[in-house]
Amino acid sequence: MMRQYLEIKSEYPDAILFFRLGDFYEMFMEDAVTASRILDITLTARNKGADEEIPLCGIPFHSSQPYIAKLVENGHKVAICEQVEDPKTVKGLVKRDVVQVVTPGLVVDSDNLQPKENNYLLSLVAEEDGTYGISLLDISTGEFRVTQVADIETVRSEIASLDPTEVVLAEEEGDRGWLKPLADLMETKVVNTVPGWSLDADYAEEQLLDTFNCAGLDAFGCKGMKAAVRAAGAALHYLKEARKGSVPHLKPLVTYH
């Protein structure tokens, strides 16, 4: 079972893994230490007192939402790993898999959202020609918007006024100099990344057209806006990865200026 846990955890190294065991979600090792501190729950151990002692803690699966919300509020990703086979019909180890990843910008539980405030996931892309793409996604309302601007001060103004919960960047853009004017804003946000290939313009366009069953980017008003298309594609890719390919209801993408 621990081998199975470690294999799954290796796929989600930056998330706290909720590993389903019967009526509980269990957390192990560093995840358990972190979660027990934030959630104020008891930290115990397997093989207690032995050299291979493994820290663990757990919560009831049927009342997990407040615990997930608290971890997310503290800036953590939570990967939900379920039993995907009926234990009653399986001999030996039950197959498990992550069915959802919850991040600060992808919270949908209404009990943990402010009713009059958006919960924006913002993706940000910089082009070599000095243009920037900004995409906003709020899965609690289905809102999905994108814009393209020509200077970093406008980017800064948008981030400050929109106050996103989470910002998504390309992995290789995290150390680029163009982010320096945004450093103080980024310090207050949860920042996560997507693979650089997911921002490929053709891939982003394909994702958008397939998701909304459209023939061309004219439908969204962003044809010819490469930075905007890439930013929207990054947000959509991030959402699909977190939801294991399942996309909640989104309103058609809207381009704003």
JSON list of N, CA, C and O in Angstrom, two decimals, residues 92-114:
[
{"chain": "A", "resi": 92, "resn": "GLY", "atom": "N", "xyz": [-6.85, -8.36, -2.78]},
{"chain": "A", "resi": 92, "resn": "GLY", "atom": "CA", "xyz": [-5.57, -7.66, -2.68]},
{"chain": "A", "resi": 92, "resn": "GLY", "atom": "C", "xyz": [-5.75, -6.16, -2.70]},
{"chain": "A", "resi": 92, "resn": "GLY", "atom": "O", "xyz": [-6.77, -5.62, -2.28]},
{"chain": "A", "resi": 93, "resn": "LEU", "atom": "N", "xyz": [-4.75, -5.47, -3.24]},
{"chain": "A", "resi": 93, "resn": "LEU", "atom": "CA", "xyz": [-4.70, -4.02, -3.19]},
{"chain": "A", "resi": 93, "resn": "LEU", "atom": "C", "xyz": [-5.73, -3.39, -4.11]},
{"chain": "A", "resi": 93, "resn": "LEU", "atom": "O", "xyz": [-5.84, -3.73, -5.29]},
{"chain": "A", "resi": 94, "resn": "VAL", "atom": "N", "xyz": [-6.49, -2.44, -3.57]},
{"chain": "A", "resi": 94, "resn": "VAL", "atom": "CA", "xyz": [-7.49, -1.71, -4.35]},
{"chain": "A", "resi": 94, "resn": "VAL", "atom": "C", "xyz": [-6.79, -0.64, -5.20]},
{"chain": "A", "resi": 94, "resn": "VAL", "atom": "O", "xyz": [-5.89, 0.06, -4.73]},
{"chain": "A", "resi": 95, "resn": "LYS", "atom": "N", "xyz": [-7.20, -0.52, -6.45]},
{"chain": "A", "resi": 95, "resn": "LYS", "atom": "CA", "xyz": [-6.63, 0.51, -7.32]},
{"chain": "A", "resi": 95, "resn": "LYS", "atom": "C", "xyz": [-7.08, 1.89, -6.85]},
{"chain": "A", "resi": 95, "resn": "LYS", "atom": "O", "xyz": [-8.25, 2.10, -6.52]},
{"chain": "A", "resi": 96, "resn": "ARG", "atom": "N", "xyz": [-6.14, 2.82, -6.84]},
{"chain": "A", "resi": 96, "resn": "ARG", "atom": "CA", "xyz": [-6.43, 4.19, -6.44]},
{"chain": "A", "resi": 96, "resn": "ARG", "atom": "C", "xyz": [-5.87, 5.15, -7.49]},
{"chain": "A", "resi": 96, "resn": "ARG", "atom": "O", "xyz": [-4.88, 4.85, -8.14]},
{"chain": "A", "resi": 97, "resn": "ASP", "atom": "N", "xyz": [-6.50, 6.33, -7.59]},
{"chain": "A", "resi": 97, "resn": "ASP", "atom": "CA", "xyz": [-6.02, 7.33, -8.53]},
{"chain": "A", "resi": 97, "resn": "ASP", "atom": "C", "xyz": [-6.50, 8.70, -8.08]},
{"chain": "A", "resi": 97, "resn": "ASP", "atom": "O", "xyz": [-7.54, 8.82, -7.42]},
{"chain": "A", "resi": 98, "resn": "VAL", "atom": "N", "xyz": [-5.74, 9.72, -8.46]},
{"chain": "A", "resi": 98, "resn": "VAL", "atom": "CA", "xyz": [-6.15, 11.09, -8.17]},
{"chain": "A", "resi": 98, "resn": "VAL", "atom": "C", "xyz": [-7.28, 11.48, -9.11]},
{"chain": "A", "resi": 98, "resn": "VAL", "atom": "O", "xyz": [-7.16, 11.34, -10.33]},
{"chain": "A", "resi": 99, "resn": "VAL", "atom": "N", "xyz": [-8.38, 11.95, -8.55]},
{"chain": "A", "resi": 99, "resn": "VAL", "atom": "CA", "xyz": [-9.54, 12.31, -9.35]},
{"chain": "A", "resi": 99, "resn": "VAL", "atom": "C", "xyz": [-9.71, 13.82, -9.48]},
{"chain": "A", "resi": 99, "resn": "VAL", "atom": "O", "xyz": [-10.46, 14.29, -10.32]},
{"chain": "A", "resi": 100, "resn": "GLN", "atom": "N", "xyz": [-9.00, 14.57, -8.63]},
{"chain": "A", "resi": 100, "resn": "GLN", "atom": "CA", "xyz": [-9.14, 16.02, -8.66]},
{"chain": "A", "resi": 100, "resn": "GLN", "atom": "C", "xyz": [-7.99, 16.65, -7.88]},
{"chain": "A", "resi": 100, "resn": "GLN", "atom": "O", "xyz": [-7.53, 16.11, -6.88]},
{"chain": "A", "resi": 101, "resn": "VAL", "atom": "N", "xyz": [-7.54, 17.81, -8.37]},
{"chain": "A", "resi": 101, "resn": "VAL", "atom": "CA", "xyz": [-6.57, 18.62, -7.63]},
{"chain": "A", "resi": 101, "resn": "VAL", "atom": "C", "xyz": [-7.24, 19.96, -7.33]},
{"chain": "A", "resi": 101, "resn": "VAL", "atom": "O", "xyz": [-7.73, 20.63, -8.24]},
{"chain": "A", "resi": 102, "resn": "VAL", "atom": "N", "xyz": [-7.28, 20.32, -6.06]},
{"chain": "A", "resi": 102, "resn": "VAL", "atom": "CA", "xyz": [-7.89, 21.58, -5.65]},
{"chain": "A", "resi": 102, "resn": "VAL", "atom": "C", "xyz": [-6.79, 22.59, -5.37]},
{"chain": "A", "resi": 102, "resn": "VAL", "atom": "O", "xyz": [-5.85, 22.30, -4.62]},
{"chain": "A", "resi": 103, "resn": "THR", "atom": "N", "xyz": [-6.88, 23.76, -5.99]},
{"chain": "A", "resi": 103, "resn": "THR", "atom": "CA", "xyz": [-5.92, 24.83, -5.77]},
{"chain": "A", "resi": 103, "resn": "THR", "atom": "C", "xyz": [-6.69, 26.09, -5.37]},
{"chain": "A", "resi": 103, "resn": "THR", "atom": "O", "xyz": [-7.91, 26.15, -5.55]},
{"chain": "A", "resi": 104, "resn": "PRO", "atom": "N", "xyz": [-6.00, 27.12, -4.87]},
{"chain": "A", "resi": 104, "resn": "PRO", "atom": "CA", "xyz": [-6.72, 28.33, -4.43]},
{"chain": "A", "resi": 104, "resn": "PRO", "atom": "C", "xyz": [-7.61, 28.96, -5.49]},
{"chain": "A", "resi": 104, "resn": "PRO", "atom": "O", "xyz": [-8.69, 29.47, -5.18]},
{"chain": "A", "resi": 105, "resn": "GLY", "atom": "N", "xyz": [-7.16, 28.92, -6.76]},
{"chain": "A", "resi": 105, "resn": "GLY", "atom": "CA", "xyz": [-7.96, 29.53, -7.82]},
{"chain": "A", "resi": 105, "resn": "GLY", "atom": "C", "xyz": [-9.00, 28.62, -8.42]},
{"chain": "A", "resi": 105, "resn": "GLY", "atom": "O", "xyz": [-9.73, 29.04, -9.32]},
{"chain": "A", "resi": 106, "resn": "LEU", "atom": "N", "xyz": [-9.10, 27.38, -7.94]},
{"chain": "A", "resi": 106, "resn": "LEU", "atom": "CA", "xyz": [-10.05, 26.43, -8.51]},
{"chain": "A", "resi": 106, "resn": "LEU", "atom": "C", "xyz": [-10.98, 25.88, -7.44]},
{"chain": "A", "resi": 106, "resn": "LEU", "atom": "O", "xyz": [-11.39, 24.72, -7.47]},
{"chain": "A", "resi": 107, "resn": "VAL", "atom": "N", "xyz": [-11.33, 26.72, -6.48]},
{"chain": "A", "resi": 107, "resn": "VAL", "atom": "CA", "xyz": [-12.28, 26.34, -5.43]},
{"chain": "A", "resi": 107, "resn": "VAL", "atom": "C", "xyz": [-13.69, 26.61, -5.94]},
{"chain": "A", "resi": 107, "resn": "VAL", "atom": "O", "xyz": [-13.98, 27.68, -6.47]},
{"chain": "A", "resi": 108, "resn": "VAL", "atom": "N", "xyz": [-14.58, 25.63, -5.76]},
{"chain": "A", "resi": 108, "resn": "VAL", "atom": "CA", "xyz": [-15.97, 25.81, -6.18]},
{"chain": "A", "resi": 108, "resn": "VAL", "atom": "C", "xyz": [-16.95, 25.68, -5.03]},
{"chain": "A", "resi": 108, "resn": "VAL", "atom": "O", "xyz": [-18.12, 25.99, -5.17]},
{"chain": "A", "resi": 109, "resn": "ASP", "atom": "N", "xyz": [-16.50, 25.21, -3.87]},
{"chain": "A", "resi": 109, "resn": "ASP", "atom": "CA", "xyz": [-17.38, 25.02, -2.73]},
{"chain": "A", "resi": 109, "resn": "ASP", "atom": "C", "xyz": [-17.90, 26.37, -2.26]},
{"chain": "A", "resi": 109, "resn": "ASP", "atom": "O", "xyz": [-17.15, 27.20, -1.76]},
{"chain": "A", "resi": 110, "resn": "SER", "atom": "N", "xyz": [-19.21, 26.59, -2.39]},
{"chain": "A", "resi": 110, "resn": "SER", "atom": "CA", "xyz": [-19.79, 27.90, -2.07]},
{"chain": "A", "resi": 110, "resn": "SER", "atom": "C", "xyz": [-19.63, 28.29, -0.61]},
{"chain": "A", "resi": 110, "resn": "SER", "atom": "O", "xyz": [-19.63, 29.47, -0.26]},
{"chain": "A", "resi": 111, "resn": "ASP", "atom": "N", "xyz": [-19.48, 27.31, 0.27]},
{"chain": "A", "resi": 111, "resn": "ASP", "atom": "CA", "xyz": [-19.32, 27.62, 1.70]},
{"chain": "A", "resi": 111, "resn": "ASP", "atom": "C", "xyz": [-17.99, 28.28, 1.98]},
{"chain": "A", "resi": 111, "resn": "ASP", "atom": "O", "xyz": [-17.81, 28.90, 3.03]},
{"chain": "A", "resi": 112, "resn": "ASN", "atom": "N", "xyz": [-17.04, 28.17, 1.05]},
{"chain": "A", "resi": 112, "resn": "ASN", "atom": "CA", "xyz": [-15.70, 28.70, 1.28]},
{"chain": "A", "resi": 112, "resn": "ASN", "atom": "C", "xyz": [-15.35, 29.84, 0.33]},
{"chain": "A", "resi": 112, "resn": "ASN", "atom": "O", "xyz": [-14.19, 30.20, 0.19]},
{"chain": "A", "resi": 113, "resn": "LEU", "atom": "N", "xyz": [-16.37, 30.43, -0.30]},
{"chain": "A", "resi": 113, "resn": "LEU", "atom": "CA", "xyz": [-16.17, 31.57, -1.17]},
{"chain": "A", "resi": 113, "resn": "LEU", "atom": "C", "xyz": [-16.99, 32.75, -0.68]},
{"chain": "A", "resi": 113, "resn": "LEU", "atom": "O", "xyz": [-18.08, 32.58, -0.13]},
{"chain": "A", "resi": 114, "resn": "GLN", "atom": "N", "xyz": [-16.44, 33.96, -0.88]},
{"chain": "A", "resi": 114, "resn": "GLN", "atom": "CA", "xyz": [-17.20, 35.15, -0.54]},
{"chain": "A", "resi": 114, "resn": "GLN", "atom": "C", "xyz": [-18.25, 35.39, -1.62]},
{"chain": "A", "resi": 114, "resn": "GLN", "atom": "O", "xyz": [-17.93, 35.45, -2.81]}
]
